[in-house]
Amino acid sequence: MISQFELSLIAGIFIGGIAGYIGTLMVVRRMSVAADPLSHLVLPGVALGLLFNFDISIGAILSITFGMILIWLLEIKTKLSTETLIAVIFTLGAAFALLILPGADIEEVFVGDISKINFSSAVISVVLAVILFFVIRKFYSKMILTEISEELAKVEGVSSKKMLFIYLIAVAIVVALGVKIVGGLLTASLVAIPAATAKNLSKNLFQYSILGIILGVLSSFLGIFLFKFLPLPAGILITLTGGLFFFVSLIFKR
Amino acid sequence: MIADNLKEKAKILEVKNLNVELEGNKIIEDLSFEVEKGEVLTILGPNGAGKTTLFRALIGLLPFKGKIGWQKGIKIGFVPQRLPFIKNIPLSVKEFLELKNVSRQETEAALDSVGMQKEILDNNIGGLSSGQFQRILVAFALVSNPEVLLFDEPTIGIDIGGEETIYNLLGKLKKERNLTVLLITHDLSIVYKISTNILCLNKKALCYGLPKEVLTAENLARLYGEKIKFYSHVHD
């Protein structure tokens, strides 16, 4: 029988890897910080999941979708900027989560708790991570091309809007998965830090994307491994491990 | 006029009564022109005249009213003015060219056309000189063997190496690959050498025709204001 620790480790490795991979796209699009407000959007869903005992990733995906639709509708209605609306919606989301949650669960929402992951939830995470990997790999070149130039992409028959849609869905799912291991406050670390480190160390796209995955996997693996011996939440340890790699990479920066 | 039967040769692009509006501002008004196979149409105009907007509409990136008719199934190559975000991406020259999903041979043939060696393929895009980068942009457009090249304002006076200007290169490519070219430029001195047709654009078409007929002091003054003088006998 697989132990709770092994379960956490497996889920963490897959989520860390896919977050690192998608992070390479987010860093190139200068959008890695957006993972943070997005992760706040998942908080109400995570809170409901904890309260009514269903998988928090499902709650997360539902509330992030709801939040994005709300922002989209408000943007049409009010003409306020997306940025302003994200601020409005995500703080309301966080406040709502705090309101409905019993005190003991609050830490779990904000810094995550991979050690409580159950078997079905781990399986869902691994399957989603694998599917996302193949979807992103299929469109990676096209997404890079749309980032380089909308014109060049268009002439090649690549639709920037379609790529943006696939990308945003992928980011939303990764954020929802990431909340499970590092919580709502630290999700940006899961996508941004491995990719930033990889960027320091790579001179081409191949190295960059592979290193993003490897560093994501390593940070999660070491973070969860340390968690077994230290009295600290795994989410914090994963983020700090990633941070350590980042500072070491500065020494070797190309 | 030589012959009307020559007129029958392939019409590659027909633009009729084109109107483009962006956020309520009219950028292009009632523009009509045609491009035939093998032509070099130069689009002249001051900043903000709608030249780049015209290119964006031609490749289908902007909504428009009127008609833009390309020959069926034609392959377009686009050489953008700048790519401001590309240096933010760790990308080798090879990876950049292969974003187009083409074979190694096509990539190398395109490199050869712009006079570059295979060795450059492993270099990082961000580390290229501006001249090398411009050649690579042209190579990128050539990789899929386009029949038409849209060339958005190549940087003037840039030394792309080997005493060659971007316009010599363009002239050579046109011959070698039998290209039709639409070119945006400010560089009046080369317009004569390379263009078969001129379109002066400032929201509307101010002049359209053969270089010798339309490049008059009067037309240029109307296009750019009074300050510009153009000496047709100056060749560099």
GROMACS .gro file of C-alpha atoms in nm, chain B:
model
  236
  255MET     CA    1   0.186   5.114  -7.310
  256ILE     CA    2   0.347   4.788  -7.401
  257ALA     CA    3   0.055   4.559  -7.407
  258ASP     CA    4  -0.278   4.503  -7.260
  259ASN     CA    5  -0.222   4.131  -7.282
  260LEU     CA    6   0.055   4.163  -7.022
  261LYS     CA    7  -0.206   4.310  -6.793
  262GLU     CA    8  -0.367   3.971  -6.801
  263LYS     CA    9  -0.082   3.819  -6.602
  264ALA     CA   10  -0.156   3.710  -6.253
  265LYS     CA   11  -0.310   3.971  -6.033
  266ILE     CA   12  -0.182   3.889  -5.687
  267LEU     CA   13  -0.369   4.140  -5.478
  268GLU     CA   14  -0.666   4.363  -5.533
  269VAL     CA   15  -0.763   4.624  -5.276
  270LYS     CA   16  -1.082   4.814  -5.342
  271ASN     CA   17  -1.242   5.091  -5.139
  272LEU     CA   18  -1.062   4.979  -4.826
  273ASN     CA   19  -1.163   5.153  -4.503
  274VAL     CA   20  -1.004   5.074  -4.167
  275GLU     CA   21  -1.129   5.223  -3.841
  276LEU     CA   22  -0.958   5.179  -3.506
  277GLU     CA   23  -1.146   5.287  -3.194
  278GLY     CA   24  -1.359   5.529  -3.390
  279ASN     CA   25  -1.067   5.687  -3.578
  280LYS     CA   26  -1.047   5.652  -3.951
  281ILE     CA   27  -0.695   5.526  -4.024
  282ILE     CA   28  -0.739   5.432  -4.388
  283GLU     CA   29  -1.001   5.585  -4.614
  284ASP     CA   30  -1.125   5.461  -4.946
  285LEU     CA   31  -0.798   5.307  -5.061
  286SER     CA   32  -0.775   5.114  -5.387
  287PHE     CA   33  -0.476   4.956  -5.560
  288GLU     CA   34  -0.361   4.639  -5.730
  289VAL     CA   35  -0.045   4.433  -5.725
  290GLU     CA   36   0.059   4.204  -6.008
  291LYS     CA   37   0.306   3.921  -6.003
  292GLY     CA   38   0.667   4.036  -5.990
  293GLU     CA   39   0.588   4.395  -5.895
  294VAL     CA   40   0.756   4.590  -5.620
  295LEU     CA   41   0.498   4.824  -5.472
  296THR     CA   42   0.651   5.081  -5.239
  297ILE     CA   43   0.424   5.243  -4.986
  298LEU     CA   44   0.542   5.589  -4.890
  299GLY     CA   45   0.403   5.811  -4.620
  300PRO     CA   46   0.478   6.006  -4.303
  301ASN     CA   47   0.456   5.854  -3.955
  302GLY     CA   48   0.101   5.773  -3.855
  303ALA     CA   49  -0.014   5.764  -4.216
  304GLY     CA   50  -0.159   5.415  -4.178
  305LYS     CA   51   0.116   5.218  -4.352
  306THR     CA   52   0.161   4.952  -4.086
  307THR     CA   53  -0.217   4.946  -4.031
  308LEU     CA   54  -0.253   4.870  -4.402
  309PHE     CA   55  -0.017   4.571  -4.367
  310ARG     CA   56  -0.205   4.447  -4.062
  311ALA     CA   57  -0.533   4.468  -4.252
  312LEU     CA   58  -0.379   4.294  -4.554
  313ILE     CA   59  -0.279   3.990  -4.350
  314GLY     CA   60  -0.622   3.976  -4.186
  315LEU     CA   61  -0.539   4.104  -3.838
  316LEU     CA   62  -0.777   4.401  -3.848
  317PRO     CA   63  -1.143   4.437  -3.932
  318PHE     CA   64  -1.208   4.645  -4.243
  319LYS     CA   65  -1.471   4.754  -4.489
  320GLY     CA   66  -1.424   4.719  -4.863
  321LYS     CA   67  -1.233   4.448  -5.044
  322ILE     CA   68  -0.895   4.283  -4.991
  323GLY     CA   69  -0.858   4.004  -5.243
  324TRP     CA   70  -0.544   3.790  -5.246
  325GLN     CA   71  -0.483   3.538  -5.520
  326LYS     CA   72  -0.617   3.206  -5.397
  327GLY     CA   73  -0.379   3.002  -5.182
  328ILE     CA   74  -0.095   3.250  -5.207
  329LYS     CA   75   0.187   3.223  -4.956
  330ILE     CA   76   0.282   3.543  -4.776
  331GLY     CA   77   0.609   3.618  -4.601
  332PHE     CA   78   0.611   3.902  -4.350
  333VAL     CA   79   0.918   4.096  -4.240
  334PRO     CA   80   0.821   4.302  -3.935
  335GLN     CA   81   0.983   4.629  -3.842
  336ARG     CA   82   1.088   4.526  -3.495
  337LEU     CA   83   1.028   4.238  -3.257
  338PRO     CA   84   1.053   4.409  -2.918
  339PHE     CA   85   0.978   4.099  -2.709
  340ILE     CA   86   1.205   3.846  -2.873
  341LYS     CA   87   1.512   3.931  -2.666
  342ASN     CA   88   1.318   3.837  -2.355
  343ILE     CA   89   1.307   3.476  -2.474
  344PRO     CA   90   1.599   3.232  -2.459
  345LEU     CA   91   1.593   3.133  -2.824
  346SER     CA   92   1.855   3.016  -3.072
  347VAL     CA   93   1.846   3.123  -3.436
  348LYS     CA   94   1.767   2.764  -3.532
  349GLU     CA   95   1.475   2.747  -3.288
  350PHE     CA   96   1.341   3.080  -3.414
  351LEU     CA   97   1.342   2.965  -3.776
  352GLU     CA   98   1.193   2.630  -3.679
  353LEU     CA   99   0.896   2.793  -3.505
  354LYS     CA  100   0.762   2.775  -3.858
  355ASN     CA  101   0.757   2.397  -3.858
  356VAL     CA  102   0.974   2.345  -4.163
  357SER     CA  103   1.252   2.108  -4.263
  358ARG     CA  104   1.619   2.159  -4.191
  359GLN     CA  105   1.690   2.198  -4.567
  360GLU     CA  106   1.439   2.481  -4.604
  361THR     CA  107   1.594   2.657  -4.307
  362GLU     CA  108   1.942   2.627  -4.452
  363ALA     CA  109   1.828   2.737  -4.798
  364ALA     CA  110   1.672   3.049  -4.646
  365LEU     CA  111   1.992   3.123  -4.454
  366ASP     CA  112   2.189   3.083  -4.772
  367SER     CA  113   1.956   3.324  -4.955
  368VAL     CA  114   2.027   3.598  -4.704
  369GLY     CA  115   2.400   3.526  -4.720
  370MET     CA  116   2.450   3.372  -4.377
  371GLN     CA  117   2.646   3.067  -4.269
  372LYS     CA  118   2.505   2.762  -4.095
  373GLU     CA  119   2.723   2.835  -3.793
  374ILE     CA  120   2.488   3.117  -3.691
  375LEU     CA  121   2.210   2.863  -3.618
  376ASP     CA  122   2.332   2.787  -3.267
  377ASN     CA  123   2.368   3.153  -3.170
  378ASN     CA  124   2.126   3.315  -2.933
  379ILE     CA  125   1.885   3.557  -3.104
  380GLY     CA  126   1.949   3.820  -2.839
  381GLY     CA  127   2.321   3.819  -2.914
  382LEU     CA  128   2.295   3.905  -3.283
  383SER     CA  129   2.400   4.243  -3.420
  384SER     CA  130   2.113   4.448  -3.560
  385GLY     CA  131   2.234   4.375  -3.913
  386GLN     CA  132   2.243   4.001  -3.851
  387PHE     CA  133   1.904   4.018  -3.685
  388GLN     CA  134   1.755   4.193  -3.987
  389ARG     CA  135   1.889   3.922  -4.215
  390ILE     CA  136   1.743   3.655  -3.988
  391LEU     CA  137   1.402   3.827  -4.001
  392VAL     CA  138   1.418   3.811  -4.379
  393ALA     CA  139   1.529   3.447  -4.362
  394PHE     CA  140   1.232   3.372  -4.134
  395ALA     CA  141   0.995   3.517  -4.395
  396LEU     CA  142   1.167   3.317  -4.672
  397VAL     CA  143   1.170   2.981  -4.498
  398SER     CA  144   0.830   2.867  -4.621
  399ASN     CA  145   0.901   2.985  -4.979
  400PRO     CA  146   0.651   3.271  -4.998
  401GLU     CA  147   0.539   3.420  -5.328
  402VAL     CA  148   0.480   3.763  -5.177
  403LEU     CA  149   0.694   3.947  -4.928
  404LEU     CA  150   0.550   4.220  -4.707
  405PHE     CA  151   0.840   4.425  -4.581
  406ASP     CA  152   0.765   4.674  -4.304
  407GLU     CA  153   1.020   4.952  -4.308
  408PRO     CA  154   1.365   4.797  -4.298
  409THR     CA  155   1.595   5.012  -4.089
  410ILE     CA  156   1.760   5.267  -4.310
  411GLY     CA  157   2.136   5.270  -4.350
  412ILE     CA  158   2.189   4.963  -4.139
  413ASP     CA  159   2.508   4.782  -4.223
  414ILE     CA  160   2.404   4.425  -4.263
  415GLY     CA  161   2.757   4.324  -4.342
  416GLY     CA  162   2.963   4.275  -4.657
  417GLU     CA  163   2.889   4.623  -4.795
  418GLU     CA  164   2.543   4.504  -4.875
  419THR     CA  165   2.237   4.706  -4.791
  420ILE     CA  166   1.904   4.547  -4.708
  421TYR     CA  167   1.780   4.683  -5.042
  422ASN     CA  168   2.053   4.513  -5.246
  423LEU     CA  169   1.954   4.196  -5.069
  424LEU     CA  170   1.589   4.255  -5.146
  425GLY     CA  171   1.667   4.314  -5.513
  426LYS     CA  172   1.870   3.993  -5.527
  427LEU     CA  173   1.600   3.789  -5.354
  428LYS     CA  174   1.332   3.924  -5.581
  429LYS     CA  175   1.525   3.801  -5.883
  430GLU     CA  176   1.630   3.467  -5.736
  431ARG     CA  177   1.295   3.372  -5.597
  432ASN     CA  178   1.065   3.553  -5.837
  433LEU     CA  179   0.903   3.742  -5.550
  434THR     CA  180   0.635   4.004  -5.549
  435VAL     CA  181   0.713   4.268  -5.290
  436LEU     CA  182   0.513   4.519  -5.090
  437LEU     CA  183   0.756   4.751  -4.919
  438ILE     CA  184   0.703   5.023  -4.662
  439THR     CA  185   0.989   5.268  -4.648
  440HIS     CA  186   1.091   5.623  -4.574
  441ASP     CA  187   1.404   5.593  -4.780
  442LEU     CA  188   1.333   5.796  -5.092
  443SER     CA  189   1.677   5.734  -5.241
  444ILE     CA  190   1.607   5.366  -5.295
  445VAL     CA  191   1.250   5.403  -5.410
  446TYR     CA  192   1.355   5.478  -5.765
  447LYS     CA  193   1.597   5.190  -5.786
  448ILE     CA  194   1.372   4.918  -5.665
  449SER     CA  195   1.005   5.007  -5.710
  450THR     CA  196   0.787   4.931  -6.004
  451ASN     CA  197   0.494   5.115  -5.845
  452ILE     CA  198   0.447   5.374  -5.575
  453LEU     CA  199   0.157   5.430  -5.342
  454CYS     CA  200   0.168   5.753  -5.141
  455LEU     CA  201  -0.045   5.701  -4.835
  456ASN     CA  202  -0.166   5.947  -4.579
  457LYS     CA  203  -0.498   5.806  -4.467
  458LYS     CA  204  -0.601   5.824  -4.832
  459ALA     CA  205  -0.401   5.746  -5.143
  460LEU     CA  206  -0.239   6.077  -5.241
  461CYS     CA  207  -0.066   5.935  -5.542
  462TYR     CA  208  -0.043   5.598  -5.710
  463GLY     CA  209   0.152   5.497  -6.017
  464LEU     CA  210   0.497   5.457  -6.174
  465PRO     CA  211   0.784   5.616  -5.978
  466LYS     CA  212   0.872   5.858  -6.255
  467GLU     CA  213   0.516   5.979  -6.283
  468VAL     CA  214   0.422   6.014  -5.920
  469LEU     CA  215   0.743   6.112  -5.744
  470THR     CA  216   0.707   6.479  -5.821
  471ALA     CA  217   0.810   6.756  -5.586
  472GLU     CA  218   0.448   6.856  -5.565
  473ASN     CA  219   0.325   6.511  -5.463
  474LEU     CA  220   0.597   6.471  -5.203
  475ALA     CA  221   0.519   6.810  -5.057
  476ARG     CA  222   0.156   6.710  -5.029
  477LEU     CA  223   0.255   6.384  -4.865
  478TYR     CA  224   0.517   6.501  -4.617
  479GLY     CA  225   0.455   6.874  -4.589
  480GLU     CA  226   0.677   7.133  -4.752
  481LYS     CA  227   1.006   7.046  -4.590
  482ILE     CA  228   1.114   6.745  -4.788
  483LYS     CA  229   1.307   6.795  -5.105
  484PHE     CA  230   1.376   6.507  -5.333
  485TYR     CA  231   1.642   6.501  -5.600
  486SER     CA  232   1.568   6.231  -5.849
  487HIS     CA  233   1.919   6.244  -5.993
  488VAL     CA  234   2.081   6.149  -5.664
  489HIS     CA  235   2.188   5.787  -5.660
  490ASP     CA  236   2.415   5.641  -5.401
   0.00000   0.00000   0.00000
